[in-house]
mmCIF file of C-alpha atoms in Angstrom:
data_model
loop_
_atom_site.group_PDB
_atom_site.id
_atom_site.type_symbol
_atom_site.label_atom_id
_atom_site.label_comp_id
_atom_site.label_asym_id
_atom_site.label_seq_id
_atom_site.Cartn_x
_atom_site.Cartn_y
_atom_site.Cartn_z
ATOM 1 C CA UNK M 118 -78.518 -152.782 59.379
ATOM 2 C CA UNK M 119 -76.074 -150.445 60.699
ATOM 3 C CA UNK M 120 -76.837 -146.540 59.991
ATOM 4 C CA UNK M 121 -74.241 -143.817 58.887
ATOM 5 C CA UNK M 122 -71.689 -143.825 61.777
ATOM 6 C CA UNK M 123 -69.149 -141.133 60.421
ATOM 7 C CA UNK M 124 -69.770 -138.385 63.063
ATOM 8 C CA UNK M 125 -70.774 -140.365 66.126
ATOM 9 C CA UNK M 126 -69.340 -139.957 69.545
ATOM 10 C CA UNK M 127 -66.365 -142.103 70.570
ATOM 11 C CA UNK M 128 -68.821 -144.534 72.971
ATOM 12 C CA UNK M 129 -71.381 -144.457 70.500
ATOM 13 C CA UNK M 130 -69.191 -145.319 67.741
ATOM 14 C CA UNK M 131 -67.879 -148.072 70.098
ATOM 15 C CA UNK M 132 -71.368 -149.330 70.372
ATOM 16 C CA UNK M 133 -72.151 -149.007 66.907
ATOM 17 C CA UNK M 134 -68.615 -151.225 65.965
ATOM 18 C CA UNK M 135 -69.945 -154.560 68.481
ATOM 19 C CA UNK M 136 -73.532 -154.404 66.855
ATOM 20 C CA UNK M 137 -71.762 -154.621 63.264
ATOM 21 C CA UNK M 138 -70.233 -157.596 64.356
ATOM 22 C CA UNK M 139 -73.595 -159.227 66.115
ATOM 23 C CA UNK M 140 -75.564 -158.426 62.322
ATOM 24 C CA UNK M 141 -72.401 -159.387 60.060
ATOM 25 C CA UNK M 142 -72.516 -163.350 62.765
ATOM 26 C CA UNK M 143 -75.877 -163.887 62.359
ATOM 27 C CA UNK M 144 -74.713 -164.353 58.457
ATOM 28 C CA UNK M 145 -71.310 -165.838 58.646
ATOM 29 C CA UNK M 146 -68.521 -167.590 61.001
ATOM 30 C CA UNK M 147 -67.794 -165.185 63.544
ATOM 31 C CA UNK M 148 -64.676 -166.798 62.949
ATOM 32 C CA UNK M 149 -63.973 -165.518 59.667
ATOM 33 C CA UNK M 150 -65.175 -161.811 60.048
ATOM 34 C CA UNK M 151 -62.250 -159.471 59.777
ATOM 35 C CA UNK M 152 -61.808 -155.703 60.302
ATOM 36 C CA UNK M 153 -62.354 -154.774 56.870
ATOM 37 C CA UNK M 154 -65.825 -156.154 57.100
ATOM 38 C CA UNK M 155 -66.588 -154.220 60.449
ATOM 39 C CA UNK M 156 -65.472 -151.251 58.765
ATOM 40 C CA UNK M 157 -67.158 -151.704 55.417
ATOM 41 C CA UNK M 158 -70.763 -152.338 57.470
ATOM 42 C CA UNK M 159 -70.309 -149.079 59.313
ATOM 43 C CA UNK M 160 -69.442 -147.015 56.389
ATOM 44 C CA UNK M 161 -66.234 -146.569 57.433
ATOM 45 C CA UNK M 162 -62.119 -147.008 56.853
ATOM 46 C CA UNK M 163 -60.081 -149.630 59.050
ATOM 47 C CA UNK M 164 -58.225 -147.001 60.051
ATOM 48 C CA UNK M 165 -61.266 -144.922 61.357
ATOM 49 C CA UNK M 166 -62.121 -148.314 63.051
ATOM 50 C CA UNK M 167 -58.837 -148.705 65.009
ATOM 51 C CA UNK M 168 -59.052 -145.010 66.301
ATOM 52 C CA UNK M 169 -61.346 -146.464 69.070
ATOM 53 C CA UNK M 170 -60.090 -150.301 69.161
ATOM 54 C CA UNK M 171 -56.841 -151.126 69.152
ATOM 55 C CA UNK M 172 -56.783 -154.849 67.897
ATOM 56 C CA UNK M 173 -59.588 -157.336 66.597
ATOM 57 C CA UNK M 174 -58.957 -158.908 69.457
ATOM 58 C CA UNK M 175 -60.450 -155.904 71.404
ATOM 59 C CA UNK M 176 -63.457 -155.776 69.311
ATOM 60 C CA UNK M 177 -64.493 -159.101 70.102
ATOM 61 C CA UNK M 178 -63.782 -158.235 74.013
ATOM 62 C CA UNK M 179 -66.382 -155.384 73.675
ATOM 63 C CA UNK M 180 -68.416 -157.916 71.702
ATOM 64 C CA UNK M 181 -68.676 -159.980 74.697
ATOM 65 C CA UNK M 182 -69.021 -157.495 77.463
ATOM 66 C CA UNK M 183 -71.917 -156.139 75.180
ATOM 67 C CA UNK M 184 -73.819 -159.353 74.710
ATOM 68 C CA UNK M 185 -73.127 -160.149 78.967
ATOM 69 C CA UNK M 186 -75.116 -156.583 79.791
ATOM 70 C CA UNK M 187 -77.959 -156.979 77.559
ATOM 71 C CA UNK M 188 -78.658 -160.203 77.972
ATOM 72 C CA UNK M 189 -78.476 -160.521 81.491
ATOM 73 C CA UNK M 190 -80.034 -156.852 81.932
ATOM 74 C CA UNK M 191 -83.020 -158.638 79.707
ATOM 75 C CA UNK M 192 -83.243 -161.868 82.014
ATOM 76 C CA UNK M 193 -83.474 -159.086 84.963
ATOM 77 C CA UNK M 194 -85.932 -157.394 83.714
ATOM 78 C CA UNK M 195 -88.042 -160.548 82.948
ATOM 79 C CA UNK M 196 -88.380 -162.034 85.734
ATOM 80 C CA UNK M 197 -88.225 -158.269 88.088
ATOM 81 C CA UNK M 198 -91.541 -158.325 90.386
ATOM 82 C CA UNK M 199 -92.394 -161.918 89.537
ATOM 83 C CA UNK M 200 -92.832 -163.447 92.985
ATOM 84 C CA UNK M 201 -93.806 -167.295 91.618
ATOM 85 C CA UNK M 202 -90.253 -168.764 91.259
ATOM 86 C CA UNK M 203 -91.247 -171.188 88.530
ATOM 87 C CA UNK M 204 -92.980 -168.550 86.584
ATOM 88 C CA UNK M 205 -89.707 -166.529 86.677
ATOM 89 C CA UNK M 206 -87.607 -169.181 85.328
ATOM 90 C CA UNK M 207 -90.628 -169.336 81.886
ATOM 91 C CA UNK M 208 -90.091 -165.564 82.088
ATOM 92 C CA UNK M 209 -86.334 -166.183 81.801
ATOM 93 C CA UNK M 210 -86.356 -168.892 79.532
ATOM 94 C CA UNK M 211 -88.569 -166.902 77.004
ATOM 95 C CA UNK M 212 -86.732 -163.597 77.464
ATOM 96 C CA UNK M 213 -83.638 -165.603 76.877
ATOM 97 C CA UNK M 214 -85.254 -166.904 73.567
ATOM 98 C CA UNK M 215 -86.472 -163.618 72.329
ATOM 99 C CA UNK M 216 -83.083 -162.163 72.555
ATOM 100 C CA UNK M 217 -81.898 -164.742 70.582
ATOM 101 C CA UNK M 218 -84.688 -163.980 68.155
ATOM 102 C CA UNK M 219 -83.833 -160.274 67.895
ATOM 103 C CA UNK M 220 -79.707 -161.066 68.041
ATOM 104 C CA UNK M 221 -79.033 -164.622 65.998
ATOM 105 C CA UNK M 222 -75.754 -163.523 65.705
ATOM 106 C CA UNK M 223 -75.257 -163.854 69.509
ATOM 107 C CA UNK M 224 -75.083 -167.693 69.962
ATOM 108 C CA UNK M 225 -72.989 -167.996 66.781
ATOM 109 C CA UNK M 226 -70.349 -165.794 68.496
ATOM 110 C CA UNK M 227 -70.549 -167.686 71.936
ATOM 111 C CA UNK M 228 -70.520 -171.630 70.333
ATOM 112 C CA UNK M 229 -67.678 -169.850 68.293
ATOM 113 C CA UNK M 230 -65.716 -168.933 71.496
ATOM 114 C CA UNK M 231 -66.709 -172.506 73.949
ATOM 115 C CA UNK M 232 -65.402 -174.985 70.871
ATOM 116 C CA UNK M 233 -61.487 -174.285 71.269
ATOM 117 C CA UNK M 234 -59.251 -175.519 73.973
ATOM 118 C CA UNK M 235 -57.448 -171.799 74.200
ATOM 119 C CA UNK M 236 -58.008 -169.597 76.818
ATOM 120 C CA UNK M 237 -58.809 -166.209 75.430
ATOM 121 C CA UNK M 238 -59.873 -163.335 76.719
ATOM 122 C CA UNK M 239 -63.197 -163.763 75.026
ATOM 123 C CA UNK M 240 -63.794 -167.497 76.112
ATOM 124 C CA UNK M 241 -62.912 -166.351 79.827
ATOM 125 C CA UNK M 242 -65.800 -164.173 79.290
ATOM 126 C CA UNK M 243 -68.421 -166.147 77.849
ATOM 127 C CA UNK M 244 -67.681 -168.648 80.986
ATOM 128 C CA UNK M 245 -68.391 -165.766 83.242
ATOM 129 C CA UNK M 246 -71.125 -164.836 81.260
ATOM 130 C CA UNK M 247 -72.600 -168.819 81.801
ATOM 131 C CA UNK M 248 -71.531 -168.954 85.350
ATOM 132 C CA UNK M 249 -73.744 -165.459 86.233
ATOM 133 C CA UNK M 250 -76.502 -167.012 84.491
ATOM 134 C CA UNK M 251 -76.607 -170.209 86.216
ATOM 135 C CA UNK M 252 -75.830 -168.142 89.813
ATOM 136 C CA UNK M 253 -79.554 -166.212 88.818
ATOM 137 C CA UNK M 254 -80.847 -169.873 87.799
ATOM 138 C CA UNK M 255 -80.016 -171.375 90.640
ATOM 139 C CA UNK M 256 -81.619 -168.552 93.426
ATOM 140 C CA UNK M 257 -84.471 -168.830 91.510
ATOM 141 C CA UNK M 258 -84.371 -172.496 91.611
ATOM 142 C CA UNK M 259 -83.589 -172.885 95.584
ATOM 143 C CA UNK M 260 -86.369 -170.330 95.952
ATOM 144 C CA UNK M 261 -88.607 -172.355 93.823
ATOM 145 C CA UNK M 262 -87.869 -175.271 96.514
ATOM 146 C CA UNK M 263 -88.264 -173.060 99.376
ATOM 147 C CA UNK M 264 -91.777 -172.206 98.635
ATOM 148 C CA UNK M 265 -92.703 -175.285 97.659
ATOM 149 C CA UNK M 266 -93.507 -174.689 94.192
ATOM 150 C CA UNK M 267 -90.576 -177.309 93.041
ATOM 151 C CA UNK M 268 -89.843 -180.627 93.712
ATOM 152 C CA UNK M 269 -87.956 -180.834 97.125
ATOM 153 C CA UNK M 270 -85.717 -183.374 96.236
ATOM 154 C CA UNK M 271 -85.067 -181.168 93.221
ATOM 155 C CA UNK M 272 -80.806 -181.237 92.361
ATOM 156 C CA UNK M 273 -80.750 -177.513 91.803
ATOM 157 C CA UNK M 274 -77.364 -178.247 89.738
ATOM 158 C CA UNK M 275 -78.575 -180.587 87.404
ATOM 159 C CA UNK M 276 -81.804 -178.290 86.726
ATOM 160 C CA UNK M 277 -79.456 -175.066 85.753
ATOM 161 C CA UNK M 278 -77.339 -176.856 83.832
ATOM 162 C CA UNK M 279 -80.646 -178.680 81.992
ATOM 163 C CA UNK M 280 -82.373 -175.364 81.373
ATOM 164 C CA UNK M 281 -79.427 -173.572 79.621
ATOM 165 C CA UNK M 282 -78.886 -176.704 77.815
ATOM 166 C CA UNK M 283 -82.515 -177.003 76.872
ATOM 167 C CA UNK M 284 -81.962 -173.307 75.460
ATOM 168 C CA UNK M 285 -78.916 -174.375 73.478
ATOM 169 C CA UNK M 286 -80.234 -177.256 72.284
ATOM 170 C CA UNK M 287 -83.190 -175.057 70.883
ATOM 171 C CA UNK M 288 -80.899 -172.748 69.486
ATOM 172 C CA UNK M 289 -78.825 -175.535 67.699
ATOM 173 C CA UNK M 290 -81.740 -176.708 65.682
ATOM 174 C CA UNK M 291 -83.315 -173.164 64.994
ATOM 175 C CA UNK M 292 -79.570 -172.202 63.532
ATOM 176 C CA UNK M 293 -79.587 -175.990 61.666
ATOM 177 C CA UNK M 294 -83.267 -175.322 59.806
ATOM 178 C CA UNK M 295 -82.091 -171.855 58.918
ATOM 179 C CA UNK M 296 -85.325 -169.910 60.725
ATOM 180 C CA UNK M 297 -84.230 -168.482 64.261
ATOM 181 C CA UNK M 298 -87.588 -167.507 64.451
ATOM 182 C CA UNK M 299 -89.173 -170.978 64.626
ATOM 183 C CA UNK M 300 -87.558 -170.654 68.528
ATOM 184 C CA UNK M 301 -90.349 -169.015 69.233
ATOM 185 C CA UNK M 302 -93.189 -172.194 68.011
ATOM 186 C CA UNK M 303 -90.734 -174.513 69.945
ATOM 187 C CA UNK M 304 -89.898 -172.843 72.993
ATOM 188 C CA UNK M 305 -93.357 -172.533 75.276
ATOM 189 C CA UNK M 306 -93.676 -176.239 74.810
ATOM 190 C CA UNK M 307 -90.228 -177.457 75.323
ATOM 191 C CA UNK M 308 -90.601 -175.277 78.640
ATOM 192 C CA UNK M 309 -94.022 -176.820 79.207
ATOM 193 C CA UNK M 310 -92.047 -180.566 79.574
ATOM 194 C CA UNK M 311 -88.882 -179.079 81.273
ATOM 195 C CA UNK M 312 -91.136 -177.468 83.850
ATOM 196 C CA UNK M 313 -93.124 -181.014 84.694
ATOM 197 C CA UNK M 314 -90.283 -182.449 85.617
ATOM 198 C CA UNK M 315 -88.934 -179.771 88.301
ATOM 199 C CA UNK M 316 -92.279 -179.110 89.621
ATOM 200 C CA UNK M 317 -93.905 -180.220 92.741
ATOM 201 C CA UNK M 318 -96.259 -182.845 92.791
ATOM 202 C CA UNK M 319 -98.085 -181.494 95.675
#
Protein backbone atom coordinates (compact mmCIF):
# COMPACT_ATOMS: atom_id res chain seq x y z
CA UNK A 1 0.00 0.00 0.00
CA UNK A 2 1.23 3.31 -0.84
CA UNK A 3 2.31 5.62 2.30
CA UNK A 4 1.53 9.43 2.78
CA UNK A 5 3.21 11.06 -0.28
CA UNK A 6 2.21 14.82 0.34
CA UNK A 7 5.74 16.23 1.06
CA UNK A 8 7.99 13.96 -0.97
CA UNK A 9 10.65 15.09 -3.33
CA UNK A 10 9.78 15.57 -7.00
CA UNK A 11 11.76 12.00 -8.04
CA UNK A 12 10.47 10.39 -5.14
CA UNK A 13 7.04 11.43 -5.70
CA UNK A 14 7.64 10.26 -9.32
CA UNK A 15 8.54 6.91 -7.95
CA UNK A 16 5.89 6.77 -5.56
CA UNK A 17 3.11 7.68 -8.67
CA UNK A 18 4.48 4.24 -11.02
CA UNK A 19 4.29 1.94 -7.83
CA UNK A 20 0.51 3.19 -7.33
CA UNK A 21 -0.14 2.07 -10.60
CA UNK A 22 1.87 -1.53 -10.26
CA UNK A 23 -0.50 -2.14 -6.67
CA UNK A 24 -3.85 -0.52 -8.15
CA UNK A 25 -2.93 -3.57 -11.74
CA UNK A 26 -2.40 -6.27 -9.70
CA UNK A 27 -6.34 -5.61 -8.81
CA UNK A 28 -7.83 -4.32 -11.96
CA UNK A 29 -7.34 -3.75 -15.94
CA UNK A 30 -4.46 -1.64 -16.23
CA UNK A 31 -6.59 -0.60 -18.89
CA UNK A 32 -9.20 0.96 -16.98
CA UNK A 33 -7.10 2.77 -14.21
CA UNK A 34 -7.41 6.49 -14.58
CA UNK A 35 -5.69 9.48 -12.90
CA UNK A 36 -8.15 9.93 -10.32
CA UNK A 37 -7.34 6.52 -9.02
CA UNK A 38 -3.46 7.21 -9.03
CA UNK A 39 -4.18 10.20 -7.17
CA UNK A 40 -6.72 8.86 -4.71
CA UNK A 41 -4.00 5.80 -3.78
CA UNK A 42 -1.33 8.37 -3.06
CA UNK A 43 -3.39 10.59 -0.96
CA UNK A 44 -3.35 13.09 -3.27
CA UNK A 45 -5.35 15.66 -5.89
CA UNK A 46 -5.08 15.09 -9.82
CA UNK A 47 -3.83 18.22 -9.95
CA UNK A 48 -0.93 17.54 -7.41
CA UNK A 49 -0.45 14.43 -9.70
CA UNK A 50 0.05 16.33 -13.00
CA UNK A 51 2.62 18.77 -11.31
CA UNK A 52 5.23 16.00 -12.06
CA UNK A 53 3.47 14.12 -15.17
CA UNK A 54 2.11 15.78 -17.74
CA UNK A 55 -0.39 13.22 -19.35
CA UNK A 56 -1.54 9.54 -18.38
CA UNK A 57 0.16 8.72 -21.11
CA UNK A 58 3.45 9.74 -19.34
CA UNK A 59 2.65 7.84 -16.31
CA UNK A 60 2.44 4.70 -17.99
CA UNK A 61 5.93 5.63 -19.85
CA UNK A 62 7.54 5.88 -16.34
CA UNK A 63 5.54 2.74 -15.56
CA UNK A 64 7.46 0.94 -18.08
CA UNK A 65 10.91 2.35 -17.75
CA UNK A 66 10.36 1.42 -13.97
CA UNK A 67 9.37 -2.19 -14.41
CA UNK A 68 12.55 -2.48 -17.41
CA UNK A 69 15.24 -1.35 -14.44
CA UNK A 70 14.07 -3.50 -11.75
CA UNK A 71 13.46 -6.32 -13.41
CA UNK A 72 16.34 -6.59 -15.44
CA UNK A 73 18.60 -5.06 -12.49
CA UNK A 74 16.96 -8.31 -10.54
CA UNK A 75 17.84 -10.90 -13.43
CA UNK A 76 21.51 -9.20 -13.09
CA UNK A 77 21.85 -9.64 -9.90
CA UNK A 78 20.69 -13.33 -10.03
CA UNK A 79 22.67 -14.77 -12.06
CA UNK A 80 26.07 -12.07 -11.09
CA UNK A 81 29.12 -14.53 -10.12
CA UNK A 82 27.32 -17.66 -11.28
CA UNK A 83 29.90 -19.23 -13.59
CA UNK A 84 27.59 -22.60 -14.56
CA UNK A 85 25.58 -21.16 -17.53
CA UNK A 86 22.63 -23.46 -16.98
CA UNK A 87 22.48 -22.68 -13.36
CA UNK A 88 22.25 -18.96 -14.31
CA UNK A 89 19.41 -19.34 -16.56
CA UNK A 90 17.34 -21.38 -13.02
CA UNK A 91 18.74 -18.31 -11.25
CA UNK A 92 17.04 -16.13 -13.88
CA UNK A 93 14.07 -17.98 -14.35
CA UNK A 94 13.33 -17.97 -10.52
CA UNK A 95 14.36 -14.34 -9.97
CA UNK A 96 12.11 -13.60 -12.85
CA UNK A 97 9.27 -15.50 -10.96
CA UNK A 98 9.81 -13.93 -7.63
CA UNK A 99 9.45 -10.54 -9.06
CA UNK A 100 6.39 -11.47 -10.37
CA UNK A 101 5.46 -12.74 -6.94
CA UNK A 102 6.34 -9.48 -5.18
CA UNK A 103 4.84 -7.19 -8.37
CA UNK A 104 1.52 -9.17 -9.89
CA UNK A 105 0.61 -6.09 -11.21
CA UNK A 106 3.64 -6.16 -13.59
CA UNK A 107 2.54 -8.82 -16.18
CA UNK A 108 -1.01 -7.43 -16.14
CA UNK A 109 0.45 -4.09 -17.38
CA UNK A 110 2.80 -5.76 -20.06
CA UNK A 111 -0.07 -8.49 -21.61
CA UNK A 112 -2.11 -5.14 -21.39
CA UNK A 113 0.39 -3.27 -23.68
CA UNK A 114 1.51 -6.64 -26.35
CA UNK A 115 -2.51 -7.36 -27.14
CA UNK A 116 -3.17 -4.16 -29.44
CA UNK A 117 -2.00 -3.62 -32.93
CA UNK A 118 -1.00 0.29 -32.00
CA UNK A 119 2.28 1.35 -31.63
CA UNK A 120 2.59 3.29 -28.44
CA UNK A 121 5.12 4.55 -26.70
CA UNK A 122 4.57 2.02 -23.98
CA UNK A 123 4.32 -1.13 -26.33
CA UNK A 124 7.69 0.13 -28.05
CA UNK A 125 8.97 -0.29 -24.65
CA UNK A 126 7.83 -3.46 -23.42
CA UNK A 127 9.38 -4.89 -26.91
CA UNK A 128 12.65 -3.43 -25.86
CA UNK A 129 12.16 -4.56 -22.59
CA UNK A 130 11.62 -8.47 -24.25
CA UNK A 131 14.31 -8.00 -26.76
CA UNK A 132 17.10 -7.07 -23.71
CA UNK A 133 15.90 -10.02 -22.00
CA UNK A 134 16.24 -12.47 -24.66
CA UNK A 135 19.89 -10.62 -25.71
CA UNK A 136 20.95 -11.78 -21.70
CA UNK A 137 19.11 -15.25 -22.52
CA UNK A 138 20.76 -15.89 -25.33
CA UNK A 139 24.75 -15.11 -24.01
CA UNK A 140 23.90 -17.20 -21.40
CA UNK A 141 22.59 -19.77 -23.68
CA UNK A 142 25.65 -19.70 -26.36
CA UNK A 143 27.82 -19.81 -23.25
CA UNK A 144 25.94 -22.72 -21.96
CA UNK A 145 26.96 -24.43 -25.47
CA UNK A 146 30.40 -23.25 -25.32
CA UNK A 147 31.21 -25.05 -22.20
CA UNK A 148 29.51 -27.85 -22.94
CA UNK A 149 26.98 -27.82 -20.37
CA UNK A 150 24.05 -27.60 -23.23
CA UNK A 151 23.17 -29.51 -25.99
CA UNK A 152 25.45 -28.51 -28.99
CA UNK A 153 23.00 -28.73 -31.49
CA UNK A 154 20.99 -26.55 -29.13
CA UNK A 155 18.84 -23.59 -31.48
CA UNK A 156 19.72 -20.86 -29.05
CA UNK A 157 16.56 -18.93 -30.64
CA UNK A 158 14.05 -21.34 -30.10
CA UNK A 159 15.36 -21.90 -26.34
CA UNK A 160 14.95 -17.91 -25.47
CA UNK A 161 11.93 -17.63 -26.94
CA UNK A 162 10.72 -21.15 -24.99
CA UNK A 163 11.97 -19.94 -21.62
CA UNK A 164 10.16 -16.52 -21.60
CA UNK A 165 7.25 -18.30 -22.90
CA UNK A 166 7.49 -21.00 -20.29
CA UNK A 167 7.46 -17.89 -17.77
CA UNK A 168 4.36 -16.45 -19.38
CA UNK A 169 2.67 -19.37 -19.65
CA UNK A 170 3.23 -19.78 -15.77
CA UNK A 171 2.13 -16.46 -15.19
CA UNK A 172 -1.13 -16.93 -17.29
CA UNK A 173 -2.38 -19.70 -15.12
CA UNK A 174 -1.15 -18.22 -11.68
CA UNK A 175 -3.28 -14.86 -12.80
CA UNK A 176 -6.30 -17.50 -14.11
CA UNK A 177 -6.48 -19.49 -10.44
CA UNK A 178 -6.35 -16.14 -8.72
CA UNK A 179 -3.00 -17.08 -6.38
CA UNK A 180 0.25 -15.47 -7.98
CA UNK A 181 1.87 -17.11 -5.34
CA UNK A 182 1.24 -20.71 -6.46
CA UNK A 183 4.23 -19.54 -9.22
CA UNK A 184 6.36 -20.34 -6.81
CA UNK A 185 5.03 -24.54 -6.25
CA UNK A 186 5.05 -24.59 -10.15
CA UNK A 187 8.06 -22.96 -11.19
CA UNK A 188 11.28 -25.25 -9.91
CA UNK A 189 9.60 -28.11 -11.66
CA UNK A 190 8.47 -26.61 -14.84
CA UNK A 191 12.29 -25.47 -14.95
CA UNK A 192 13.32 -28.98 -13.94
CA UNK A 193 11.60 -30.31 -17.59
CA UNK A 194 12.61 -27.12 -19.58
CA UNK A 195 16.18 -27.66 -18.45
CA UNK A 196 16.24 -31.63 -19.68
CA UNK A 197 15.59 -30.72 -22.80
CA UNK A 198 18.48 -28.00 -23.41
CA UNK A 199 20.96 -29.91 -21.52
CA UNK A 200 23.79 -31.99 -22.66
CA UNK A 201 23.61 -35.51 -22.72
CA UNK A 202 27.22 -35.95 -22.17
Amino acid sequence: MITQSKHLPAEERRTVTVEAVVELAAEQNPNEITTSAIAARMGLTQGALFRHFPSKSAILEAVMVWVADRLLSRLDKAIEGVSSPLAALEAMFMAHVEFVVKHPGVPRILFGELQYDEKTAQKVMAQALIRRYGERLHRLLEEGKLKKELDANLDTEAASILFIGTIQGLIMQSLLAGDVKHILHDAPRVFAIYRQGIRSAQ
